[in-house]
Amino acid sequence: MNLVFLGPPGVGKGTQARVLAGQFGLTAVATGDLIRAEVVAGTPLGCEAKKYIEAGNLVPDDVIIKMVEDLLARDNRQGFLLDGFPRTIAQAEGLERMLRGLGRQVSAAVCLVVAEEKVVQRLGNRRMCPICHRVYNLLHQAPLVSGRCDDHPDAELILRHDDDPATVRHRLQVYRNQTAPLIDYYRQRSLLKEVDGDGPVEDVTGRIVASLSR
Ligand code: AP5
């Protein structure tokens, strides 16, 4: 099973990707997490990507495609789950090309749907562990000890740079302009699964699993 996760910032792609990758034994590839790790490590790629990610813009297609290609070529699990890739038609075409070369194909593109005002509220209340990238929510998924990661109690949870309200509004605009066209791209290939992303995390997971078995 090779899955692609689509949907606007804050819709719950990362949260669901972590659950489903574990459940199905898939390699989870979160391009946002990969880029943030490069930024923290201060690699040339990270230094180049920093200005894009902090402004809420997309990192250039060729950089991202190369990064995913290297990872998928090494993947030897039962399949992959791509969270946040592809994000443009050029990336989707790049993915198709690289999978053809590996004798694989996308099994389904899951698009989570949540009202925009709710995703803005979720992002304002998101906190992240700087070590393991585990995501919390002050309203819905609070850590056991306020401000501390459950798995790394020494680590203080952080608010992502791009989660400030102005950058969130910009990221939503970038999503509408550059990523939303992928919904039709995958619908035309009969791969699209639109899933209601509202409600408790377990309910959303159940809806995704049900959509995949249809
Ligand atoms: P990325 O890190 O991928 O960010 P994103 O797509 O904007 O998505 P988010 O991580 O903000 O949200 P999510 O949908 O994963 O939601 P989450 O599960 O955290 O990308 C960041 C940047 O990297 C981009 O802007 C770009 O610069 C660059 N980039 C990455 N990929 C790229 C690519 N392919 N091409 C070019 N550039 C790229 O949940 C959000 C909050 O809601 C959390 O607090 C969570 O606890 C909570 N929550 C989750 N589910 C529920 C629920 N059911 N009910 C209530 N709360 C919930």
Coordinates of N, CA and C and ligand atoms in Angstrom, one line a residue:
M1 N 0.8 -1.2 0.0 CA 0.0 0.0 0.0 C 0.9 1.2 0.0
N2 N 0.7 2.1 -1.0 CA 1.5 3.3 -1.1 C 0.5 4.5 -1.1
L3 N 0.6 5.3 0.0 CA -0.4 6.3 0.2 C 0.1 7.7 0.2
V4 N -0.7 8.6 -0.3 CA -0.4 10.0 -0.3 C -1.4 10.7 0.5
F5 N -1.0 11.6 1.4 CA -1.9 12.4 2.3 C -2.0 13.9 1.8
L6 N -3.2 14.3 1.5 CA -3.4 15.7 1.0 C -4.2 16.4 2.1
G7 N -4.2 17.7 1.9 CA -5.1 18.5 2.8 C -4.4 19.8 3.3
P8 N -5.1 20.8 3.7 CA -4.5 22.1 4.1 C -3.7 21.9 5.3
P9 N -2.8 23.0 5.6 CA -2.1 23.0 6.9 C -3.0 22.8 8.1
G10 N -2.6 21.9 9.0 CA -3.4 21.8 10.3 C -4.6 20.9 10.2
V11 N -4.8 20.2 9.1 CA -6.0 19.4 8.9 C -5.8 18.0 9.7
G12 N -4.5 17.7 10.0 CA -4.3 16.4 10.8 C -3.6 15.4 10.0
K13 N -2.9 15.8 8.9 CA -2.1 14.8 8.1 C -1.0 14.1 8.9
G14 N -0.2 14.9 9.6 CA 0.9 14.3 10.4 C 0.3 13.4 11.5
T15 N -0.7 13.9 12.2 CA -1.3 13.1 13.3 C -1.7 11.7 12.8
Q16 N -2.5 11.7 11.7 CA -3.0 10.5 11.1 C -1.9 9.6 10.5
A17 N -0.9 10.3 9.9 CA 0.2 9.6 9.2 C 0.9 8.7 10.3
R18 N 1.2 9.3 11.4 CA 1.9 8.6 12.5 C 1.1 7.3 12.9
V19 N -0.2 7.5 13.1 CA -1.0 6.3 13.5 C -1.1 5.3 12.4
L20 N -1.3 5.7 11.2 CA -1.6 4.7 10.2 C -0.3 4.0 9.7
A21 N 0.8 4.7 9.7 CA 2.1 4.1 9.3 C 2.4 3.0 10.3
G22 N 2.2 3.2 11.6 CA 2.4 2.2 12.6 C 1.5 1.0 12.4
Q23 N 0.2 1.3 12.2 CA -0.8 0.3 12.0 C -0.6 -0.6 10.8
F24 N -0.1 0.0 9.7 CA 0.0 -0.8 8.5 C 1.5 -1.1 8.1
G25 N 2.4 -0.8 9.0 CA 3.8 -1.1 8.8 C 4.4 -0.3 7.5
L26 N 4.0 0.9 7.4 CA 4.4 1.7 6.2 C 5.6 2.6 6.6
T27 N 6.4 3.0 5.7 CA 7.4 4.0 5.9 C 6.7 5.4 5.8
A28 N 6.8 6.1 6.9 CA 6.2 7.5 6.8 C 7.2 8.5 6.4
V29 N 6.9 9.3 5.4 CA 7.8 10.3 4.9 C 7.1 11.7 5.0
A30 N 7.5 12.5 6.0 CA 6.9 13.8 6.2 C 7.9 14.8 5.7
T31 N 7.7 15.4 4.5 CA 8.7 16.3 4.0 C 8.9 17.5 4.8
G32 N 7.9 18.0 5.5 CA 8.0 19.2 6.4 C 9.0 18.8 7.5
D33 N 8.9 17.7 8.2 CA 9.8 17.2 9.2 C 11.2 17.1 8.7
L34 N 11.3 16.5 7.5 CA 12.7 16.3 6.9 C 13.4 17.7 6.7
I35 N 12.6 18.6 6.2 CA 13.2 20.0 5.9 C 13.6 20.7 7.2
R36 N 12.7 20.6 8.2 CA 13.0 21.2 9.5 C 14.2 20.6 10.1
A37 N 14.4 19.3 10.0 CA 15.6 18.6 10.5 C 16.9 19.2 9.8
E38 N 16.8 19.4 8.5 CA 17.9 20.0 7.7 C 18.2 21.4 8.2
V39 N 17.2 22.2 8.5 CA 17.3 23.5 8.9 C 18.1 23.5 10.3
V40 N 17.6 22.7 11.2 CA 18.2 22.6 12.5 C 19.7 22.2 12.4
A41 N 20.0 21.2 11.5 CA 21.3 20.7 11.3 C 22.2 21.7 10.6
G42 N 21.6 22.7 10.0 CA 22.4 23.8 9.3 C 23.1 23.3 8.0
T43 N 22.5 22.3 7.4 CA 23.1 21.7 6.1 C 22.8 22.8 5.0
P44 N 23.5 22.7 3.9 CA 23.3 23.6 2.8 C 21.8 23.6 2.3
L45 N 21.2 22.4 2.3 CA 19.8 22.3 1.9 C 18.9 23.0 2.9
G46 N 19.3 22.8 4.2 CA 18.5 23.5 5.3 C 18.6 25.0 5.2
C47 N 19.8 25.5 4.9 CA 20.0 26.9 4.9 C 19.2 27.5 3.7
E48 N 19.2 26.8 2.6 CA 18.4 27.2 1.4 C 16.9 27.2 1.7
A49 N 16.5 26.1 2.4 CA 15.0 25.9 2.6 C 14.4 26.8 3.7
K50 N 15.3 27.3 4.6 CA 14.8 28.0 5.8 C 13.9 29.2 5.4
K51 N 14.4 30.0 4.4 CA 13.6 31.2 4.0 C 12.2 30.8 3.5
Y52 N 12.2 29.7 2.8 CA 10.8 29.3 2.3 C 9.9 28.9 3.4
I53 N 10.4 27.9 4.2 CA 9.6 27.3 5.3 C 9.1 28.4 6.3
E54 N 10.0 29.3 6.6 CA 9.6 30.3 7.7 C 8.6 31.3 7.1
A55 N 8.6 31.5 5.8 CA 7.7 32.5 5.2 C 6.4 31.7 4.8
G56 N 6.4 30.4 4.9 CA 5.1 29.7 4.6 C 5.0 29.4 3.1
N57 N 6.2 29.5 2.4 CA 6.2 29.2 0.9 C 6.7 27.8 0.7
L58 N 6.4 27.3 -0.5 CA 6.9 25.9 -0.8 C 8.4 26.0 -1.2
V59 N 9.1 25.0 -0.8 CA 10.5 24.8 -1.2 C 10.5 24.3 -2.6
P60 N 11.5 24.8 -3.5 CA 11.4 24.4 -4.9 C 11.2 22.9 -5.2
D61 N 10.5 22.7 -6.2 CA 10.1 21.3 -6.6 C 11.3 20.4 -6.7
D62 N 12.4 20.8 -7.4 CA 13.5 19.9 -7.7 C 14.2 19.5 -6.4
V63 N 14.2 20.3 -5.4 CA 14.9 20.0 -4.1 C 14.1 18.9 -3.4
I64 N 12.8 19.1 -3.4 CA 11.9 18.1 -2.7 C 11.8 16.8 -3.4
I65 N 11.7 16.8 -4.7 CA 11.6 15.6 -5.5 C 12.9 14.7 -5.3
K66 N 14.0 15.4 -5.3 CA 15.3 14.7 -5.1 C 15.3 14.0 -3.7
M67 N 14.9 14.8 -2.7 CA 14.9 14.3 -1.3 C 14.0 13.0 -1.2
V68 N 12.8 13.1 -1.8 CA 11.8 11.9 -1.7 C 12.4 10.8 -2.5
E69 N 12.9 11.1 -3.6 CA 13.4 10.0 -4.5 C 14.5 9.2 -3.8
D70 N 15.4 9.8 -3.1 CA 16.5 9.1 -2.3 C 15.9 8.2 -1.3
L71 N 14.8 8.7 -0.6 CA 14.2 8.0 0.5 C 13.4 6.7 0.0
L72 N 12.7 7.0 -1.1 CA 11.9 5.8 -1.6 C 12.7 4.8 -2.2
A73 N 13.9 5.2 -2.8 CA 14.7 4.2 -3.4 C 15.3 3.2 -2.3
R74 N 15.4 3.7 -1.1 CA 15.9 2.9 0.0 C 14.8 2.2 0.8
D75 N 13.6 2.5 0.5 CA 12.4 1.9 1.3 C 12.3 0.4 1.0
N76 N 12.3 -0.4 2.1 CA 12.2 -1.8 1.9 C 11.0 -2.4 2.8
R77 N 10.1 -1.5 3.2 CA 9.0 -1.9 4.0 C 7.8 -2.3 3.1
Q78 N 6.6 -2.4 3.7 CA 5.4 -2.9 2.9 C 4.8 -1.8 2.1
G79 N 5.3 -0.6 2.1 CA 4.8 0.5 1.4 C 5.1 1.8 2.1
F80 N 4.7 2.9 1.5 CA 5.0 4.2 2.1 C 3.8 5.0 2.3
L81 N 3.9 6.0 3.2 CA 2.9 7.0 3.4 C 3.5 8.4 3.3
L82 N 3.2 9.1 2.3 CA 3.8 10.4 2.0 C 2.9 11.5 2.6
D83 N 3.4 12.2 3.7 CA 2.7 13.3 4.4 C 3.2 14.6 3.9
G84 N 2.5 15.3 3.1 CA 2.9 16.6 2.6 C 3.7 16.6 1.3
F85 N 3.7 15.5 0.6 CA 4.2 15.4 -0.7 C 3.4 14.4 -1.5
P86 N 3.0 14.7 -2.7 CA 3.3 15.9 -3.5 C 2.5 17.1 -3.1
R87 N 3.0 18.3 -3.4 CA 2.3 19.5 -3.1 C 2.0 20.4 -4.3
T88 N 2.5 20.0 -5.4 CA 2.3 20.7 -6.7 C 2.1 19.6 -7.8
I89 N 1.5 20.0 -8.9 CA 1.4 19.1 -10.0 C 2.7 18.6 -10.5
A90 N 3.7 19.4 -10.5 CA 5.1 19.0 -10.9 C 5.6 17.9 -10.0
Q91 N 5.3 18.1 -8.7 CA 5.8 17.0 -7.7 C 5.0 15.7 -7.9
A92 N 3.7 15.8 -8.2 CA 2.9 14.6 -8.5 C 3.5 13.9 -9.7
E93 N 3.8 14.6 -10.7 CA 4.3 14.0 -11.9 C 5.7 13.4 -11.7
G94 N 6.5 14.1 -10.8 CA 7.8 13.6 -10.4 C 7.6 12.3 -9.7
L95 N 6.7 12.2 -8.8 CA 6.4 11.0 -8.0 C 6.0 9.8 -8.9
E96 N 5.1 10.1 -9.9 CA 4.7 9.1 -10.8 C 5.9 8.5 -11.6
R97 N 6.8 9.4 -12.0 CA 8.0 9.0 -12.7 C 8.9 8.1 -11.9
M98 N 9.1 8.6 -10.6 CA 10.1 7.8 -9.8 C 9.5 6.5 -9.4
L99 N 8.2 6.4 -9.2 CA 7.5 5.1 -8.8 C 7.5 4.2 -10.0
R100 N 7.3 4.7 -11.2 CA 7.4 3.8 -12.4 C 8.8 3.2 -12.5
G101 N 9.8 3.9 -12.2 CA 11.2 3.4 -12.2 C 11.4 2.3 -11.1
L102 N 10.6 2.4 -10.1 CA 10.7 1.4 -9.0 C 9.7 0.2 -9.1
G103 N 8.9 0.3 -10.2 CA 7.9 -0.7 -10.4 C 6.7 -0.6 -9.3
R104 N 6.5 0.6 -8.8 CA 5.4 0.8 -7.8 C 4.5 1.9 -8.3
Q105 N 3.4 2.0 -7.6 CA 2.4 3.1 -7.9 C 1.7 3.6 -6.7
V106 N 1.1 4.7 -6.8 CA 0.3 5.2 -5.7 C -1.0 4.4 -5.6
S107 N -1.4 3.9 -4.4 CA -2.6 3.1 -4.2 C -3.8 4.0 -3.9
A108 N -3.6 5.1 -3.2 CA -4.7 6.0 -2.9 C -4.1 7.4 -2.4
A109 N -4.9 8.4 -2.7 CA -4.6 9.8 -2.2 C -5.7 10.1 -1.2
V110 N -5.4 10.2 0.1 CA -6.3 10.5 1.1 C -6.3 12.0 1.3
C111 N -7.5 12.7 1.1 CA -7.5 14.1 1.3 C -8.4 14.4 2.5
L112 N -7.8 14.9 3.6 CA -8.6 15.2 4.8 C -9.3 16.6 4.6
V113 N -10.5 16.6 5.1 CA -11.3 17.9 4.9 C -11.8 18.4 6.3
V114 N -11.4 19.6 6.6 CA -11.9 20.3 7.9 C -12.1 21.8 7.5
A115 N -13.1 22.4 8.1 CA -13.4 23.8 7.9 C -12.2 24.6 8.2
E116 N -12.0 25.7 7.4 CA -10.8 26.5 7.5 C -10.7 27.1 8.9
E117 N -11.8 27.6 9.5 CA -11.6 28.3 10.8 C -11.1 27.3 11.9
K118 N -11.5 26.0 11.7 CA -11.0 25.0 12.6 C -9.5 24.7 12.5
V119 N -9.0 24.7 11.2 CA -7.6 24.4 11.1 C -6.8 25.6 11.6
V120 N -7.3 26.8 11.5 CA -6.6 27.9 12.0 C -6.5 27.8 13.5
Q121 N -7.6 27.4 14.1 CA -7.7 27.2 15.6 C -6.7 26.1 16.0
R122 N -6.7 25.0 15.3 CA -5.8 23.9 15.6 C -4.3 24.3 15.6
L123 N -4.0 25.1 14.5 CA -2.5 25.5 14.4 C -2.1 26.5 15.5
G124 N -3.0 27.3 15.9 CA -2.7 28.3 17.0 C -2.5 27.6 18.3
N125 N -3.0 26.4 18.4 CA -2.9 25.6 19.7 C -2.0 24.4 19.6
R126 N -1.3 24.3 18.4 CA -0.4 23.2 18.2 C 1.0 23.5 18.9
R127 N 1.5 22.5 19.6 CA 2.9 22.5 20.1 C 3.6 21.3 19.7
M128 N 4.9 21.4 19.5 CA 5.7 20.3 18.9 C 6.9 20.0 19.8
C129 N 7.3 18.7 19.9 CA 8.5 18.4 20.6 C 9.7 18.6 19.6
P130 N 10.7 19.4 20.1 CA 11.8 19.7 19.1 C 12.7 18.5 18.9
I131 N 12.5 17.4 19.7 CA 13.4 16.3 19.6 C 12.7 15.2 18.7
C132 N 11.5 14.8 19.0 CA 10.9 13.7 18.3 C 9.8 14.2 17.3
H133 N 9.5 15.5 17.3 CA 8.5 16.1 16.4 C 7.1 15.6 16.7
R134 N 6.9 15.0 17.9 CA 5.6 14.6 18.3 C 4.7 15.9 18.4
V135 N 3.5 15.8 18.0 CA 2.6 17.0 17.9 C 1.6 16.9 19.0
Y136 N 1.3 18.0 19.7 CA 0.3 18.1 20.7 C -0.7 19.2 20.3
N137 N -1.8 19.3 21.1 CA -2.7 20.4 20.9 C -3.2 20.8 22.3
L138 N -3.1 22.1 22.6 CA -3.4 22.6 23.9 C -4.9 22.4 24.2
L139 N -5.7 22.3 23.2 CA -7.2 22.1 23.4 C -7.6 20.6 23.4
H140 N -7.0 19.8 22.4 CA -7.5 18.5 22.2 C -6.5 17.4 22.6
Q141 N -5.2 17.6 22.5 CA -4.3 16.6 22.8 C -3.1 17.1 23.6
A142 N -3.4 17.5 24.9 CA -2.4 18.2 25.7 C -1.4 17.2 26.2
P143 N -0.2 17.6 26.5 CA 0.8 16.7 27.1 C 0.4 16.4 28.5
L144 N 1.0 15.3 29.1 CA 0.7 14.9 30.5 C 1.1 16.1 31.4
V145 N 2.4 16.6 31.2 CA 2.9 17.7 32.0 C 2.9 19.0 31.1
S146 N 2.3 20.0 31.5 CA 2.1 21.2 30.7 C 3.5 21.7 30.1
G147 N 3.5 21.8 28.8 CA 4.7 22.4 28.1 C 5.8 21.4 27.9
R148 N 5.6 20.1 28.3 CA 6.7 19.1 28.2 C 6.3 17.9 27.3
C149 N 7.2 17.4 26.5 CA 6.9 16.2 25.7 C 6.7 15.0 26.6
D150 N 5.7 14.2 26.4 CA 5.5 12.9 27.2 C 6.7 12.0 27.1
D151 N 7.3 12.0 25.9 CA 8.4 11.0 25.6 C 9.8 11.6 25.9
H152 N 9.9 12.9 26.0 CA 11.2 13.6 26.3 C 10.9 14.7 27.3
P153 N 10.7 14.4 28.6 CA 10.3 15.3 29.6 C 11.3 16.5 29.7
D154 N 12.5 16.4 29.2 CA 13.4 17.5 29.4 C 13.2 18.5 28.2
A155 N 12.5 18.1 27.2 CA 12.3 19.0 26.1 C 11.1 19.9 26.3
E156 N 11.3 21.2 26.1 CA 10.2 22.1 26.2 C 9.5 22.2 24.8
L157 N 8.1 22.0 24.8 CA 7.4 22.0 23.5 C 7.5 23.4 22.9
I158 N 7.5 23.4 21.6 CA 7.7 24.7 20.9 C 6.5 25.0 20.0
L159 N 6.3 26.3 19.7 CA 5.3 26.7 18.6 C 6.1 26.8 17.4
R160 N 5.7 26.2 16.3 CA 6.4 26.3 15.0 C 6.4 27.8 14.5
H161 N 7.6 28.2 13.9 CA 7.7 29.5 13.4 C 6.6 29.9 12.4
D162 N 6.2 28.9 11.6 CA 5.2 29.2 10.6 C 3.8 29.0 11.1
D163 N 3.6 28.9 12.4 CA 2.2 28.8 13.0 C 1.7 30.1 13.5
D164 N 2.4 31.2 13.3 CA 1.9 32.5 13.7 C 0.7 32.8 12.7
P165 N -0.3 33.6 13.2 CA -1.5 33.7 12.4 C -1.3 34.2 11.0
A166 N -0.4 35.2 10.8 CA -0.2 35.8 9.5 C 0.4 34.7 8.5
T167 N 1.4 33.9 9.0 CA 2.0 32.9 8.2 C 1.0 31.8 7.9
V168 N 0.1 31.5 8.9 CA -0.9 30.4 8.6 C -1.8 30.9 7.5
R169 N -2.2 32.2 7.5 CA -3.1 32.7 6.5 C -2.4 32.5 5.1
H170 N -1.1 32.9 5.1 CA -0.4 32.8 3.8 C -0.3 31.3 3.4
R171 N 0.0 30.4 4.3 CA 0.1 29.0 3.9 C -1.2 28.4 3.4
L172 N -2.3 28.9 3.9 CA -3.6 28.5 3.4 C -3.8 28.9 2.0
Q173 N -3.3 30.2 1.7 CA -3.4 30.7 0.3 C -2.5 29.9 -0.6
V174 N -1.3 29.6 -0.2 CA -0.4 28.8 -1.0 C -1.1 27.4 -1.2
Y175 N -1.7 26.8 -0.2 CA -2.4 25.5 -0.4 C -3.5 25.7 -1.5
R176 N -4.3 26.7 -1.4 CA -5.4 26.9 -2.4 C -4.8 27.0 -3.8
N177 N -3.7 27.8 -3.9 CA -3.2 28.1 -5.3 C -2.4 26.9 -5.9
Q178 N -1.6 26.3 -5.0 CA -0.6 25.3 -5.6 C -0.9 23.9 -5.3
T179 N -1.6 23.6 -4.2 CA -1.7 22.2 -3.8 C -3.2 21.7 -4.1
A180 N -4.2 22.5 -3.9 CA -5.5 22.1 -4.1 C -5.8 21.5 -5.5
P181 N -5.1 21.9 -6.6 CA -5.3 21.3 -7.9 C -5.0 19.8 -7.9
L182 N -4.2 19.3 -6.9 CA -3.9 17.9 -6.8 C -5.2 17.0 -6.5
I183 N -6.2 17.7 -5.9 CA -7.4 16.9 -5.6 C -8.0 16.4 -7.0
D184 N -8.1 17.3 -8.0 CA -8.6 16.9 -9.3 C -7.7 15.9 -10.0
Y185 N -6.4 16.2 -9.8 CA -5.3 15.3 -10.4 C -5.6 13.9 -10.0
Y186 N -5.8 13.6 -8.7 CA -6.0 12.3 -8.2 C -7.4 11.8 -8.4
R187 N -8.4 12.7 -8.4 CA -9.7 12.3 -8.7 C -9.8 11.7 -10.2
Q188 N -9.1 12.4 -11.1 CA -9.1 11.9 -12.5 C -8.5 10.6 -12.6
R189 N -7.6 10.2 -11.7 CA -7.0 8.9 -11.8 C -7.7 7.9 -10.9
S190 N -8.9 8.2 -10.4 CA -9.7 7.4 -9.5 C -9.0 6.9 -8.3
L191 N -8.1 7.8 -7.8 CA -7.3 7.4 -6.6 C -7.7 8.3 -5.3
L192 N -8.6 9.2 -5.5 CA -8.9 10.2 -4.5 C -9.9 9.6 -3.4
K193 N -9.5 9.7 -2.1 CA -10.4 9.4 -1.0 C -10.6 10.6 -0.2
E194 N -11.8 11.3 -0.2 CA -12.0 12.5 0.6 C -12.6 12.0 1.9
V195 N -11.9 12.4 3.0 CA -12.3 11.9 4.3 C -12.6 13.1 5.2
D196 N -13.7 13.1 6.0 CA -14.0 14.1 7.0 C -12.9 14.1 8.1
G197 N -12.2 15.1 8.3 CA -11.1 15.1 9.3 C -11.5 15.7 10.6
D198 N -12.8 16.0 10.8 CA -13.3 16.6 12.0 C -13.7 15.5 13.0
G199 N -13.6 15.9 14.3 CA -13.9 14.9 15.4 C -12.7 14.3 16.0
P200 N -12.9 13.4 17.0 CA -11.8 12.8 17.6 C -10.8 12.0 16.7
V201 N -9.5 12.1 17.0 CA -8.5 11.5 16.2 C -8.8 10.0 15.8
E202 N -9.3 9.2 16.8 CA -9.6 7.8 16.5 C -10.7 7.7 15.5
D203 N -11.7 8.6 15.5 CA -12.8 8.5 14.6 C -12.3 8.8 13.1
V204 N -11.4 9.8 13.1 CA -10.9 10.1 11.7 C -10.1 8.9 11.2
T205 N -9.3 8.3 12.1 CA -8.5 7.2 11.6 C -9.4 6.1 11.1
G206 N -10.5 5.8 11.8 CA -11.5 4.8 11.4 C -12.1 5.1 10.0
R207 N -12.4 6.4 9.8 CA -12.9 6.8 8.5 C -11.9 6.6 7.4
I208 N -10.6 6.9 7.7 CA -9.6 6.7 6.6 C -9.5 5.2 6.3
V209 N -9.4 4.4 7.3 CA -9.3 3.0 7.1 C -10.5 2.4 6.3
A210 N -11.7 2.9 6.6 CA -12.9 2.5 5.9 C -12.8 2.9 4.5
S211 N -12.3 4.1 4.2 CA -12.3 4.6 2.8 C -11.3 3.8 2.0
L212 N -10.2 3.3 2.7 CA -9.2 2.6 1.9 C -9.7 1.2 1.6
S213 N -10.6 0.7 2.3 CA -11.1 -0.7 2.0 C -12.3 -0.7 1.0
R214 N -12.7 0.6 0.6 CA -13.8 0.6 -0.3 C -13.3 0.5 -1.7
Ligands
AP5_1 P1 4.4 20.6 6.8 O1 5.2 20.4 8.0 O2 4.1 19.5 5.9 O3 3.2 21.5 7.2 P2 1.7 21.5 6.6 O4 1.3 20.7 5.4 O5 1.4 22.9 6.5 O6 0.9 20.7 7.6 P3 1.0 20.8 9.1 O7 2.2 20.1 9.7 O8 0.9 22.3 9.5 O9 -0.4 20.2 9.6 P4 -0.9 18.7 9.6 O10 -2.0 18.6 8.5 O11 0.2 17.7 9.6 O12 -1.6 18.7 11.0 P5 -1.2 18.1 12.4 O13 -1.4 16.6 12.4 O14 0.1 18.6 12.8 O15 5.2 21.7 5.8 C1 5.8 22.9 6.4 C2 6.5 23.6 5.3 O16 7.6 22.8 4.7 C3 5.7 24.1 4.1 O17 5.1 25.3 4.3 C4 6.9 24.2 3.0 O18 7.6 25.4 3.2 C5 7.8 23.0 3.3 N1 7.4 21.8 2.6 C6 6.9 20.6 3.1 N2 6.6 19.7 2.2 C7 6.9 20.3 1.0 C8 6.7 20.0 -0.4 N3 6.3 18.7 -0.7 N4 7.1 20.9 -1.3 C9 7.5 22.1 -1.0 N5 7.7 22.5 0.3 C10 7.3 21.7 1.3 O19 -2.3 18.7 13.3 C11 -2.4 20.1 13.6 C12 -2.9 20.3 15.0 O20 -4.3 19.8 15.1 C13 -2.1 19.6 16.1 O21 -2.0 20.4 17.2 C14 -2.9 18.3 16.3 O22 -2.7 17.8 17.7 C15 -4.3 18.8 16.1 N6 -5.2 17.7 15.6 C16 -4.9 16.7 14.7 N7 -6.0 16.0 14.5 C17 -7.0 16.5 15.2 C18 -8.4 16.2 15.4 N8 -9.0 15.2 14.8 N9 -9.1 17.0 16.3 C19 -8.6 18.1 16.9 N10 -7.3 18.4 16.8 C20 -6.5 17.7 16.0

